[in-house]
PDB file of C-alpha atoms and ligand atoms in Angstrom:
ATOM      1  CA  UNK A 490       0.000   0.000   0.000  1.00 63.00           C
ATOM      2  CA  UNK A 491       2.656   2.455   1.062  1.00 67.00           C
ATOM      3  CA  UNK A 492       5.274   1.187  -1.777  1.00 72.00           C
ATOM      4  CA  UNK A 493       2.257   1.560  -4.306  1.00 76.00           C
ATOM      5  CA  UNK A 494       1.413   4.939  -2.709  1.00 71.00           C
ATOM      6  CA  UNK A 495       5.092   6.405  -2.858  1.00 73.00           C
ATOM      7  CA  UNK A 496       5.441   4.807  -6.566  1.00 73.00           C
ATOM      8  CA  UNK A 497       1.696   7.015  -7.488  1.00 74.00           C
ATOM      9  CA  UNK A 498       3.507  10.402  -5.977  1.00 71.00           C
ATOM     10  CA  UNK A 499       6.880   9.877  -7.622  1.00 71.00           C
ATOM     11  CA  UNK A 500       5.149   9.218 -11.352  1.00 71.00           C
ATOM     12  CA  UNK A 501       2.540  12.365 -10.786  1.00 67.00           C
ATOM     13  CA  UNK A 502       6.119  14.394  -9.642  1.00 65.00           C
ATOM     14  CA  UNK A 503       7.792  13.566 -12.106  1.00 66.00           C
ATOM     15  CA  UNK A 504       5.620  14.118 -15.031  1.00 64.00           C
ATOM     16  CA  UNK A 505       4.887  17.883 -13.648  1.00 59.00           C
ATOM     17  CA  UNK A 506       8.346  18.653 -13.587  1.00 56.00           C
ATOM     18  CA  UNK A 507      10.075  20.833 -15.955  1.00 52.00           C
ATOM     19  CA  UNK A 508      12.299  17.881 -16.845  1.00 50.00           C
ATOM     20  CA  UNK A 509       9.190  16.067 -18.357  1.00 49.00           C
ATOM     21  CA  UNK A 510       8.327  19.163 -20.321  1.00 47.00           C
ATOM     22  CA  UNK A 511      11.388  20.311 -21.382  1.00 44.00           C
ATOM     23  CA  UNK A 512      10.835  18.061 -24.576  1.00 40.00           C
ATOM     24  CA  UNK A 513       7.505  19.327 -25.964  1.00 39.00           C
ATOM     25  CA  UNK A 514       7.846  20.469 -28.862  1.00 37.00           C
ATOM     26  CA  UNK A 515       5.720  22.575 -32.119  1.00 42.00           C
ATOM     27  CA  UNK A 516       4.420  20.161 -34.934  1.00 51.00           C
ATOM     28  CA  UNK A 517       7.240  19.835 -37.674  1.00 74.00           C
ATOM     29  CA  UNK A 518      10.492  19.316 -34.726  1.00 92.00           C
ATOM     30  CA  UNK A 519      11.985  16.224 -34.622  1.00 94.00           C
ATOM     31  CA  UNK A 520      13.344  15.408 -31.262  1.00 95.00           C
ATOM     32  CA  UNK A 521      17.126  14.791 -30.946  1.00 96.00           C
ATOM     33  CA  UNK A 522      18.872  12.690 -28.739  1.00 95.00           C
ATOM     34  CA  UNK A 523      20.926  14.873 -26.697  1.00 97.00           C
ATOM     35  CA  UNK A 524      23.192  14.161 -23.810  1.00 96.00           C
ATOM     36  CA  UNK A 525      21.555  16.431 -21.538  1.00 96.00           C
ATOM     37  CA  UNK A 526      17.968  15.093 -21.743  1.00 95.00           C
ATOM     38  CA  UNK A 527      16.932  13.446 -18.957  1.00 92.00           C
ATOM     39  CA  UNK A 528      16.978  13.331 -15.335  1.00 92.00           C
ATOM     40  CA  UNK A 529      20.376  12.348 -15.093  1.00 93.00           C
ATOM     41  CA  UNK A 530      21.699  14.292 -18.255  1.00 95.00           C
ATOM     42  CA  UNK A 531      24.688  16.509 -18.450  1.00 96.00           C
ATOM     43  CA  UNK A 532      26.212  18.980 -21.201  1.00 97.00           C
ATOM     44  CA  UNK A 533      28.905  17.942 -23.158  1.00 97.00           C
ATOM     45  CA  UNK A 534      32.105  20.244 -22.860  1.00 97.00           C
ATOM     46  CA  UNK A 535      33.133  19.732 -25.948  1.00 97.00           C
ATOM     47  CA  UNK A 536      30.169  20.556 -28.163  1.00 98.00           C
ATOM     48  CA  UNK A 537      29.688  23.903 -26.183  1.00 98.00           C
ATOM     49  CA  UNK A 538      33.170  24.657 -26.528  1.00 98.00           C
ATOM     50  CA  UNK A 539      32.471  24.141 -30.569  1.00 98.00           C
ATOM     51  CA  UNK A 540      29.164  25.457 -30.579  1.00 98.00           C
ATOM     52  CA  UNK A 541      30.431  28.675 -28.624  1.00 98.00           C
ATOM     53  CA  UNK A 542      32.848  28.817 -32.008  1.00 98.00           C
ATOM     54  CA  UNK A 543      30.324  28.492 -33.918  1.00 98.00           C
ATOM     55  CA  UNK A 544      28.580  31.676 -32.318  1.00 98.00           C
ATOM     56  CA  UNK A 545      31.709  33.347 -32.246  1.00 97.00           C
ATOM     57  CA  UNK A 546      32.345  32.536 -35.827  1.00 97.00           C
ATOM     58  CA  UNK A 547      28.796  33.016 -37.217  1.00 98.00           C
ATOM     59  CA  UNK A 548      26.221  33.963 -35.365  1.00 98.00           C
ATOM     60  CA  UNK A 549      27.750  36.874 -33.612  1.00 97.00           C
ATOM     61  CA  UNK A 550      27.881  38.784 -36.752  1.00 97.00           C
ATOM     62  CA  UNK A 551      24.030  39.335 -36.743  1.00 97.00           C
ATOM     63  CA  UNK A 552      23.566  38.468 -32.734  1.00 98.00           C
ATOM     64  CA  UNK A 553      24.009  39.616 -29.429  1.00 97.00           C
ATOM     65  CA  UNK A 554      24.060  37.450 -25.761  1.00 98.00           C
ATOM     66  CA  UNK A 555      23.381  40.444 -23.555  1.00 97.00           C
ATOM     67  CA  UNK A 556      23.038  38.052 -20.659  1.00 97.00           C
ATOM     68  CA  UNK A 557      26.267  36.281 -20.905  1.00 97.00           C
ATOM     69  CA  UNK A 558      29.575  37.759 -19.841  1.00 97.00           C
ATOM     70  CA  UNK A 559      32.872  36.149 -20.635  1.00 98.00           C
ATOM     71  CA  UNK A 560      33.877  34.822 -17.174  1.00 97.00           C
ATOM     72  CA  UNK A 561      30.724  32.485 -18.110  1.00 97.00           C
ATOM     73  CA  UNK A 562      32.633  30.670 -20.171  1.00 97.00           C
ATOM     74  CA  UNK A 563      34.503  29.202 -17.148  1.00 97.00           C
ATOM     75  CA  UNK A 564      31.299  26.412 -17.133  1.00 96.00           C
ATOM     76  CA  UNK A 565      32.831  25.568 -20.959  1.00 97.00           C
ATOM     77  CA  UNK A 566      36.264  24.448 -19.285  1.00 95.00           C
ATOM     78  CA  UNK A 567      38.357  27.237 -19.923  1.00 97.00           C
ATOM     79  CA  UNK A 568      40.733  28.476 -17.551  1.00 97.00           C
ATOM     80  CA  UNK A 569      41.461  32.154 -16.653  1.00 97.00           C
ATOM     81  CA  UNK A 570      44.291  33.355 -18.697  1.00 97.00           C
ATOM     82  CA  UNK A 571      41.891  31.381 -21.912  1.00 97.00           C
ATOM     83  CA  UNK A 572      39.138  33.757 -20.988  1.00 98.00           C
ATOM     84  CA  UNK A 573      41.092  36.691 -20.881  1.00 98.00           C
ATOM     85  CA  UNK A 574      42.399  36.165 -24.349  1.00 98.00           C
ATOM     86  CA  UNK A 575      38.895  35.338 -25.504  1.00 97.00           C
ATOM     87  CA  UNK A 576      37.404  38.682 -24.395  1.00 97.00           C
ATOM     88  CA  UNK A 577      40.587  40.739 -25.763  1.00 97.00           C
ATOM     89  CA  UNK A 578      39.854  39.700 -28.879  1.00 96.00           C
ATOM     90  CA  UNK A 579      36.838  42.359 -28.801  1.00 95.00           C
ATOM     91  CA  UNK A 580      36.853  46.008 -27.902  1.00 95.00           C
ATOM     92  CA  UNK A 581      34.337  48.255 -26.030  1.00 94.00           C
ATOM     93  CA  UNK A 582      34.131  51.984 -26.145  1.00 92.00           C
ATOM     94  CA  UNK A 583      33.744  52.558 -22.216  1.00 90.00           C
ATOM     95  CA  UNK A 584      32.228  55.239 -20.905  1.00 88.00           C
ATOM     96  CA  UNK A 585      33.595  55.446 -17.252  1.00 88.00           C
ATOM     97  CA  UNK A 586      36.775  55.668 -18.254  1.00 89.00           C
ATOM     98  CA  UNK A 587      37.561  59.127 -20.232  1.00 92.00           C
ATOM     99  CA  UNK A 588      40.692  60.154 -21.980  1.00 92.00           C
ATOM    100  CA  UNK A 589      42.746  63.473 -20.726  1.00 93.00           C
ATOM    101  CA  UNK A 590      40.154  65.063 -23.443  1.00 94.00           C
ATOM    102  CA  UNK A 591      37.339  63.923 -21.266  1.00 92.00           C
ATOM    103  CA  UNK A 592      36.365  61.431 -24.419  1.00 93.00           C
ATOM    104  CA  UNK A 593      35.343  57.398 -23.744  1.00 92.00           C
ATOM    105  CA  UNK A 594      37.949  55.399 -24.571  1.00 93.00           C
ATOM    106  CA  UNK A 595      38.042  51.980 -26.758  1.00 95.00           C
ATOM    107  CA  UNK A 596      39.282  49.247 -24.722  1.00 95.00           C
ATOM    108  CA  UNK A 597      40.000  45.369 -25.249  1.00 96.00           C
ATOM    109  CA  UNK A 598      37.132  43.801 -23.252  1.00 97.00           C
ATOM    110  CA  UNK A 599      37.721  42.220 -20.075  1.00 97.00           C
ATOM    111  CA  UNK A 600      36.166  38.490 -18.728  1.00 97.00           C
ATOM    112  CA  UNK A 601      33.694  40.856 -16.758  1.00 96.00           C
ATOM    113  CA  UNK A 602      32.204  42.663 -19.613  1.00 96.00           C
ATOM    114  CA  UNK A 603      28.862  41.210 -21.082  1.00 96.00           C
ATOM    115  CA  UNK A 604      29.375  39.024 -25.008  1.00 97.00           C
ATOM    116  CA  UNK A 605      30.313  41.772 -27.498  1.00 96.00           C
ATOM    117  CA  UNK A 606      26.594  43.336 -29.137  1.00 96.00           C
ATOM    118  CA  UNK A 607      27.445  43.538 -32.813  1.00 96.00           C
ATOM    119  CA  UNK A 608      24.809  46.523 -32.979  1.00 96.00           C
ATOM    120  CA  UNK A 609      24.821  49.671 -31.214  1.00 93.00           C
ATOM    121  CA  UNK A 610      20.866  49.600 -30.831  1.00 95.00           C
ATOM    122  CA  UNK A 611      18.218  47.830 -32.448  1.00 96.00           C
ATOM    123  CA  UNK A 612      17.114  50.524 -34.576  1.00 97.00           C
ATOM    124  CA  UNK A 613      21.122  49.913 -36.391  1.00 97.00           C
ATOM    125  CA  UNK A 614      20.383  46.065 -35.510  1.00 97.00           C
ATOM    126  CA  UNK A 615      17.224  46.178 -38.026  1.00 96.00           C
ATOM    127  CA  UNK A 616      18.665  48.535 -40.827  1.00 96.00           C
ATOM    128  CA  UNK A 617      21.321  46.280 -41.221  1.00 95.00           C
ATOM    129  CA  UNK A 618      18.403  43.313 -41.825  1.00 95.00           C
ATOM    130  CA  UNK A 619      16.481  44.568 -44.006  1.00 91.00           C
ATOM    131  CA  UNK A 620      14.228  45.622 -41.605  1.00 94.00           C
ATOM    132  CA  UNK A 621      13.910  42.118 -39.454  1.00 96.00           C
ATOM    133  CA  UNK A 622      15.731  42.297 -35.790  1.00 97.00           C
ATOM    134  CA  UNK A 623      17.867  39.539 -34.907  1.00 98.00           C
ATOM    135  CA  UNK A 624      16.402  38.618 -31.300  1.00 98.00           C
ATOM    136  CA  UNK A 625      19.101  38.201 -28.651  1.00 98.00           C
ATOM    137  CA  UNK A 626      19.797  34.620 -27.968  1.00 98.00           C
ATOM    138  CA  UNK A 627      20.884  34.647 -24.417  1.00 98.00           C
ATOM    139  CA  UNK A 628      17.742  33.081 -23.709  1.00 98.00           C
ATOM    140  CA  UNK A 629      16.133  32.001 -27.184  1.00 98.00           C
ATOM    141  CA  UNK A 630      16.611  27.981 -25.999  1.00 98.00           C
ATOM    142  CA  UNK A 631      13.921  28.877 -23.482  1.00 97.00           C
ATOM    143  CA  UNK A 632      12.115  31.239 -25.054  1.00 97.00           C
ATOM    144  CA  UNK A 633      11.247  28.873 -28.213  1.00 96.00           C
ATOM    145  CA  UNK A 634       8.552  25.938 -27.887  1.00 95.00           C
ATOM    146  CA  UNK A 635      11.222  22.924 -28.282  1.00 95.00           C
ATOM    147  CA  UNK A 636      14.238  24.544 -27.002  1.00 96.00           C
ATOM    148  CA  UNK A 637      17.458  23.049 -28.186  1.00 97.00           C
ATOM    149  CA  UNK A 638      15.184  20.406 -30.660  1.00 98.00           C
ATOM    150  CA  UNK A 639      13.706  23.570 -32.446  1.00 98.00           C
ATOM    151  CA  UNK A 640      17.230  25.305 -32.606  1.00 98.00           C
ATOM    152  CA  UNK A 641      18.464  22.613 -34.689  1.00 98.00           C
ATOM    153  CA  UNK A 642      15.468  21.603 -36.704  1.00 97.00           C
ATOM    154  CA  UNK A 643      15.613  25.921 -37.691  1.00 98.00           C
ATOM    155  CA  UNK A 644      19.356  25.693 -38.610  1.00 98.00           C
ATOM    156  CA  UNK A 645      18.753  22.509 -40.617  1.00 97.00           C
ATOM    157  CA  UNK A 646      15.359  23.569 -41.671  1.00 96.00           C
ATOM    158  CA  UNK A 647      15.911  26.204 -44.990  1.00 96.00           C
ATOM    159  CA  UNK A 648      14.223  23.809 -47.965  1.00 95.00           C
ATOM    160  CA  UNK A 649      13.220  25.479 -51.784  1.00 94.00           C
ATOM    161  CA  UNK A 650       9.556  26.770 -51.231  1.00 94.00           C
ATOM    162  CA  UNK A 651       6.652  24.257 -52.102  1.00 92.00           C
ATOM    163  CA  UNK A 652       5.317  25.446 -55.555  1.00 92.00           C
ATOM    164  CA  UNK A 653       2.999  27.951 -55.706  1.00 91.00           C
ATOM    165  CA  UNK A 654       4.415  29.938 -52.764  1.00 91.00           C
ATOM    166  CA  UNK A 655       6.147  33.311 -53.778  1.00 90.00           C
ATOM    167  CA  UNK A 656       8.844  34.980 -51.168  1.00 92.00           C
ATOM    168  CA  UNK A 657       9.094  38.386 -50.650  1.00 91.00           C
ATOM    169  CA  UNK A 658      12.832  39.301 -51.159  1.00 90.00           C
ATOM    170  CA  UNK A 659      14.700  39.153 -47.893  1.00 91.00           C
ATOM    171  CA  UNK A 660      12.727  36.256 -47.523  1.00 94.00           C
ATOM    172  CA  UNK A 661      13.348  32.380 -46.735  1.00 96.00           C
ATOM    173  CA  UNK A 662      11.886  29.107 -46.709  1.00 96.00           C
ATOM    174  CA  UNK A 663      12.371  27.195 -43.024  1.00 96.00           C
ATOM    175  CA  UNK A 664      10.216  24.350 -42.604  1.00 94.00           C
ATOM    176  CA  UNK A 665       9.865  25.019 -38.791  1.00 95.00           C
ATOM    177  CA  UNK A 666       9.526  28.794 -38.333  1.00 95.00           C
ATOM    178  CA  UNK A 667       6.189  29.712 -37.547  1.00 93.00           C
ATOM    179  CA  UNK A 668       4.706  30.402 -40.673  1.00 92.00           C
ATOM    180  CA  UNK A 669       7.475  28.865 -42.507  1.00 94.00           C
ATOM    181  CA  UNK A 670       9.072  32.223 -43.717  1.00 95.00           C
ATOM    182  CA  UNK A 671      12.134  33.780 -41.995  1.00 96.00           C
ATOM    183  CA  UNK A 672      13.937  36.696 -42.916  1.00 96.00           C
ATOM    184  CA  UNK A 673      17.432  34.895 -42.011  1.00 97.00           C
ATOM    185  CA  UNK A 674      19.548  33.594 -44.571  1.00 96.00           C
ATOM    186  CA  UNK A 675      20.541  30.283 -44.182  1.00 97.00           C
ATOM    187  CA  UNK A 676      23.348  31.082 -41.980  1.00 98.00           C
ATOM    188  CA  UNK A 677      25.264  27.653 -41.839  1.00 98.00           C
ATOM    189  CA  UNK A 678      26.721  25.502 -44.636  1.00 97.00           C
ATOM    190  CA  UNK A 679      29.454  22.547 -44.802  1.00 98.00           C
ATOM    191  CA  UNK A 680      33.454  23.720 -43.907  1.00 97.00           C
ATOM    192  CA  UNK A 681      32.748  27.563 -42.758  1.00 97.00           C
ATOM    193  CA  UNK A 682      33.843  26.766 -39.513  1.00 97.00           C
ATOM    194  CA  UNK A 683      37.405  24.536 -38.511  1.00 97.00           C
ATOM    195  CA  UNK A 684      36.882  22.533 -35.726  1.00 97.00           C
ATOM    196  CA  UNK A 685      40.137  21.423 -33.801  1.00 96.00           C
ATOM    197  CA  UNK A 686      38.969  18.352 -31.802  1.00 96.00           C
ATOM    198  CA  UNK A 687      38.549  16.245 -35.737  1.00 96.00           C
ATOM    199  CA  UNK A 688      34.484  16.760 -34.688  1.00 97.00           C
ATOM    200  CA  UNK A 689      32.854  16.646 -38.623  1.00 97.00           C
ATOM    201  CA  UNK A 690      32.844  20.172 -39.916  1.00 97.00           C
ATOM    202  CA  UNK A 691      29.267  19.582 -41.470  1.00 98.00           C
ATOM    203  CA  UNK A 692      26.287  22.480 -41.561  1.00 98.00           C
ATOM    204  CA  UNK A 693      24.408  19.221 -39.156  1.00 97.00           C
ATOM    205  CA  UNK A 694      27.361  19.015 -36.349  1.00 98.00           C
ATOM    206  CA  UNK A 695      27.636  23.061 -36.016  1.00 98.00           C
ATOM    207  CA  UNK A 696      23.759  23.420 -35.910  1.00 98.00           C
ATOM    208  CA  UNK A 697      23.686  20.288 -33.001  1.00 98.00           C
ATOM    209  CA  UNK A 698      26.287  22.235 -31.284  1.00 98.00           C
ATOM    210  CA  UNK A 699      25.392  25.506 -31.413  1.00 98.00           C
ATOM    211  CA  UNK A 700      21.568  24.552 -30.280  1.00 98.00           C
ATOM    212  CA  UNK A 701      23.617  22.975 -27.155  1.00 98.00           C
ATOM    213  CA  UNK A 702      25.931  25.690 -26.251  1.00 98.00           C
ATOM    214  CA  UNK A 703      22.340  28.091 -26.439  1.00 98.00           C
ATOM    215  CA  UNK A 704      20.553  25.379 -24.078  1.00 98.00           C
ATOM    216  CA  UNK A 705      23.643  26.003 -21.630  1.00 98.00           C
ATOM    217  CA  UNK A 706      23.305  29.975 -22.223  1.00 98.00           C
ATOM    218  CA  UNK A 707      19.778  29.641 -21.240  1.00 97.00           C
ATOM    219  CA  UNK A 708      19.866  27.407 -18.127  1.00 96.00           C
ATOM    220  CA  UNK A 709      23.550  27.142 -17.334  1.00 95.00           C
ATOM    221  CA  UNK A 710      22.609  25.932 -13.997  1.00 95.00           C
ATOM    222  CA  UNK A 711      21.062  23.010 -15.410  1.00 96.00           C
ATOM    223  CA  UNK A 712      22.863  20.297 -14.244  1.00 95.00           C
ATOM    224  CA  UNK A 713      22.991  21.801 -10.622  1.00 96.00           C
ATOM    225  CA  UNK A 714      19.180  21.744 -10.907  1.00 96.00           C
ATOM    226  CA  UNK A 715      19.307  17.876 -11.765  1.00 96.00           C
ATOM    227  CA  UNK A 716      21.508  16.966  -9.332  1.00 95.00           C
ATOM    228  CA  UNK A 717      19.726  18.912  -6.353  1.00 97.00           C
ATOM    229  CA  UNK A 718      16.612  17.180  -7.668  1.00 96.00           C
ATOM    230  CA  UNK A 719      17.602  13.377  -7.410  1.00 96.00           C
ATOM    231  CA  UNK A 720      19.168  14.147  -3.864  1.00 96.00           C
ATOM    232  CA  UNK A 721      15.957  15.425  -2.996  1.00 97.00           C
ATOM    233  CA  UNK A 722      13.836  12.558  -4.443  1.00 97.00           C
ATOM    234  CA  UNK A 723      15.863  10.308  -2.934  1.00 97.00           C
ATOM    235  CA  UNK A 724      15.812  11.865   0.842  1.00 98.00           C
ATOM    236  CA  UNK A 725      11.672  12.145   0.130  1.00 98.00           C
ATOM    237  CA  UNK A 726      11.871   8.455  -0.588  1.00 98.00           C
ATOM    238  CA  UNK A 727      14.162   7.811   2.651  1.00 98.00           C
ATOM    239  CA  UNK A 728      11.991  10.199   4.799  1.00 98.00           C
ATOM    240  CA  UNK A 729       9.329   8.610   3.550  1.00 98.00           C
ATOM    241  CA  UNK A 730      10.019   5.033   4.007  1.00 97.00           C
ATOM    242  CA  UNK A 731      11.261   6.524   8.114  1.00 97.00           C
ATOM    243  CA  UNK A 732       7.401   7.628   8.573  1.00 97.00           C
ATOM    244  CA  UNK A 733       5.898   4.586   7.109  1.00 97.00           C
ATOM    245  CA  UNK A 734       7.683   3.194  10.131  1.00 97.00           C
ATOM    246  CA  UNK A 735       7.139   5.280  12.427  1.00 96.00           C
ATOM    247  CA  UNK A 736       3.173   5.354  11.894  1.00 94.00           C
ATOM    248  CA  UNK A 737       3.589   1.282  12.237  1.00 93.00           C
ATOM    249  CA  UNK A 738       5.147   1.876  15.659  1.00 92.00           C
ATOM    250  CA  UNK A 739       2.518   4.331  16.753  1.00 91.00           C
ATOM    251  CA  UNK A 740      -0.456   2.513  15.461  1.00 91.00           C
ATOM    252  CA  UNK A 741       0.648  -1.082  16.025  1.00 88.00           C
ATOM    253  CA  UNK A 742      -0.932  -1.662  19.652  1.00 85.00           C
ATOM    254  CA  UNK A 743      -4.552  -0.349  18.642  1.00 83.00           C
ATOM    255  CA  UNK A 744      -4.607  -2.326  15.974  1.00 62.00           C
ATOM    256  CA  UNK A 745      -4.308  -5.429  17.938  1.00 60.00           C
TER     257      UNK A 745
HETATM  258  C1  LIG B 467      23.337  37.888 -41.384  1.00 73.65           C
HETATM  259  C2  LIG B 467      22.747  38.020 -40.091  1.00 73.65           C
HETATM  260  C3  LIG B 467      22.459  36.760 -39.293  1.00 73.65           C
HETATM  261  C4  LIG B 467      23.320  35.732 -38.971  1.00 73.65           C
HETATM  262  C5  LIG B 467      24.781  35.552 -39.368  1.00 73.65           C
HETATM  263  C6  LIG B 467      22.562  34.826 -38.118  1.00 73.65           C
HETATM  264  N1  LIG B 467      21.285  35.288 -37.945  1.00 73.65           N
HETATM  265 FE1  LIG B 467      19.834  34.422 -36.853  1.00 73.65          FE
HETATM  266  N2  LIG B 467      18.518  35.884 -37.389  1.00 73.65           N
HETATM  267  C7  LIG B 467      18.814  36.969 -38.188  1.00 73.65           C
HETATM  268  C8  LIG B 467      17.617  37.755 -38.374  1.00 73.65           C
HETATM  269  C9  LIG B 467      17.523  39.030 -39.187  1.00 73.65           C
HETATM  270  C10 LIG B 467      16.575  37.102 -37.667  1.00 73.65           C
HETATM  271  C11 LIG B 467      15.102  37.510 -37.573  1.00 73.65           C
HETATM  272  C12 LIG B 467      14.338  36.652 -38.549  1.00 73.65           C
HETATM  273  C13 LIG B 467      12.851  36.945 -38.622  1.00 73.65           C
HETATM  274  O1  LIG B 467      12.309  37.515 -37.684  1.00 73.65           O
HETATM  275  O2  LIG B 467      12.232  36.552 -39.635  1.00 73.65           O
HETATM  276  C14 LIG B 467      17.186  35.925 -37.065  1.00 73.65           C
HETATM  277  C15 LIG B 467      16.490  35.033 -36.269  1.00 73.65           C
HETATM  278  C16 LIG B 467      17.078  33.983 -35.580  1.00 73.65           C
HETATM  279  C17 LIG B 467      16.392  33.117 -34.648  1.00 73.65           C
HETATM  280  C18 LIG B 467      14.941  33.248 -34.203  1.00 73.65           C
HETATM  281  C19 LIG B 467      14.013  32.403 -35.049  1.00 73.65           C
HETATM  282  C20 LIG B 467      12.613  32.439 -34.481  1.00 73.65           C
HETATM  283  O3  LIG B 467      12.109  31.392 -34.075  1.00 73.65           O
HETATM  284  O4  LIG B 467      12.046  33.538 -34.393  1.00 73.65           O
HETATM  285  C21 LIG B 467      17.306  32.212 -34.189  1.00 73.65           C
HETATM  286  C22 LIG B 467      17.071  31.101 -33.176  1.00 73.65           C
HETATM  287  C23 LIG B 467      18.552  32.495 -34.843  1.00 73.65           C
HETATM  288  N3  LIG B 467      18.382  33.577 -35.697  1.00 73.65           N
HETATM  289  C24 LIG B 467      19.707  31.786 -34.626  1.00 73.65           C
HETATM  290  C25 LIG B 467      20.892  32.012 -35.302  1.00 73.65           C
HETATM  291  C26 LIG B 467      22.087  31.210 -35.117  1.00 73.65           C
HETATM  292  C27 LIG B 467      22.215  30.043 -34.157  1.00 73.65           C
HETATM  293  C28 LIG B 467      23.023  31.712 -35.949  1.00 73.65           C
HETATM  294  C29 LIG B 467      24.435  31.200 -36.167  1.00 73.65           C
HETATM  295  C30 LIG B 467      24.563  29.837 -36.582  1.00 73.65           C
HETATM  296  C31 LIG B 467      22.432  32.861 -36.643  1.00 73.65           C
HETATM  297  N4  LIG B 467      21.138  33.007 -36.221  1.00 73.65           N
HETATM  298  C32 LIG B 467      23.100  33.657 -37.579  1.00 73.65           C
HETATM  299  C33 LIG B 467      20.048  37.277 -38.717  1.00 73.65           C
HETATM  300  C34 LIG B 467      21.179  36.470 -38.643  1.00 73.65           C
END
């Protein structure tokens, strides 16, 4: 009874947890098999190293990750002096710190300063689109029904246009963007980026791991959330199990 009763309250948990919905997804998205599905699931430090190149490399030119700062990329594996380098390889114009002429100065950017915002505003962000706004994707993993699955079934989505359908210029053919017209270009394609770990340099490997270096930029606590979950399961289970006991004790004489 108690067994069957604990087993009834660990299924109805479960399946309200964010875990069990993290993997709905929109009509057209096939599901992938990543490593970080699951209760149990954890990134792999590889692909976000490679899919943080492919950002870098790519998708920075059109944009930003307001919400990540370099020193985040300590959760990739790389070390201090890496991070440095990796945020000197941009300059800021900073306004708290003024010439002798009272003017900003330009700076190489430091491991505190937030990723590098190709635009100066949005208003520059959509003149240089054609009039479409390239959403920040600091959060777009979340922010997207089917997270990380969506993410790659948009990067690997661009097809020709079924007959009959005319595009407006600017325009292009993604099977799952909502309403199947986006005014990005297809922005990935076979050998643009080098990998250095022999990974395949294919359009398919840097859309799988840029989709899971934005699933860490959304929830880079993620695994910390997972692990603080099973620890708690399991001391419900324990504490549980202690009561069951406990009631028996308390009970057992007025049930005789
Ligand atoms: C040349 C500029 C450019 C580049 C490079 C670019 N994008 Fe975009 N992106 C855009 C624009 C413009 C939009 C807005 C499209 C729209 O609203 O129709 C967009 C939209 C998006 C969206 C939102 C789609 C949605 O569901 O609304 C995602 C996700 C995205 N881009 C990811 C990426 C990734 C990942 C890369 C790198 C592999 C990348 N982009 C490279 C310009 C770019």
């Amino acid at each position: 009874m108690m067994i069957k009763f604990t087993l009834t309250l660990l299924v109805v948990v479960l399946s309200f947890s964010p875990l069990a919905q993290a993997g709905e997804s929109s009509h057209a998205v096939e599901k992938q098999n990543w490593g970080f599905n699951g209760p149990f699931g954890t990134f792999d430090r590889g692909a976000l190293q490679r899919g943080f190149q492919v950002y870098t490399q790519v998708c920075s030119a059109c944009h930003s990750m307001k919400y990540l700062s370099y020193r985040n990329l300590s959760d990739l594996g790389y070390d201090e002096s890496q991070i440095k380098a990796i945020a000197a390889e941009n300059t800021t114009i900073d306004m708290n710190e003024l010439d002798e002429e009272g003017e900003p100065i330009e700076r190489p950017m430091r491991p505190s300063d937030a990723f590098k915002n190709p635009y100066k505003n949005d208003q520059q962000a959509k003149y240089a689109n054609s009039g479409a706004l390239p959403p920040d994707l600091s959060l777009i993993a979340k922010a997207r029904a089917g997270g990380p699955d969506y993410l790659y079934g948009l990067l690997t989505g661009y097809e020709e246009p079924p007959e009959g359908v005319v595009l407006a210029s600017g325009q292009h053919w993604n099977k799952v963007m909502a309403g199947n017209k986006i005014a990005m270009a297809n922005p990935l394609s076979d050998d643009v980026v080098g990998y250095s770990d022999g990974s395949p340099t294919t359009a398919a490997q840097y859309s799988k791991d840029v989709s899971e270096f934005l699933m860490w930029a959304a929830e880079p606590k993620m695994e910390i959330r997972k692990r603080t979950g099973i620890k708690v399961i399991l001391f419900l289970l324990v504490f549980a199990g202690l009561m069951y006991a406990v009631k028996r004790k308390i009970w057992a004489d007025v049930k005789k």
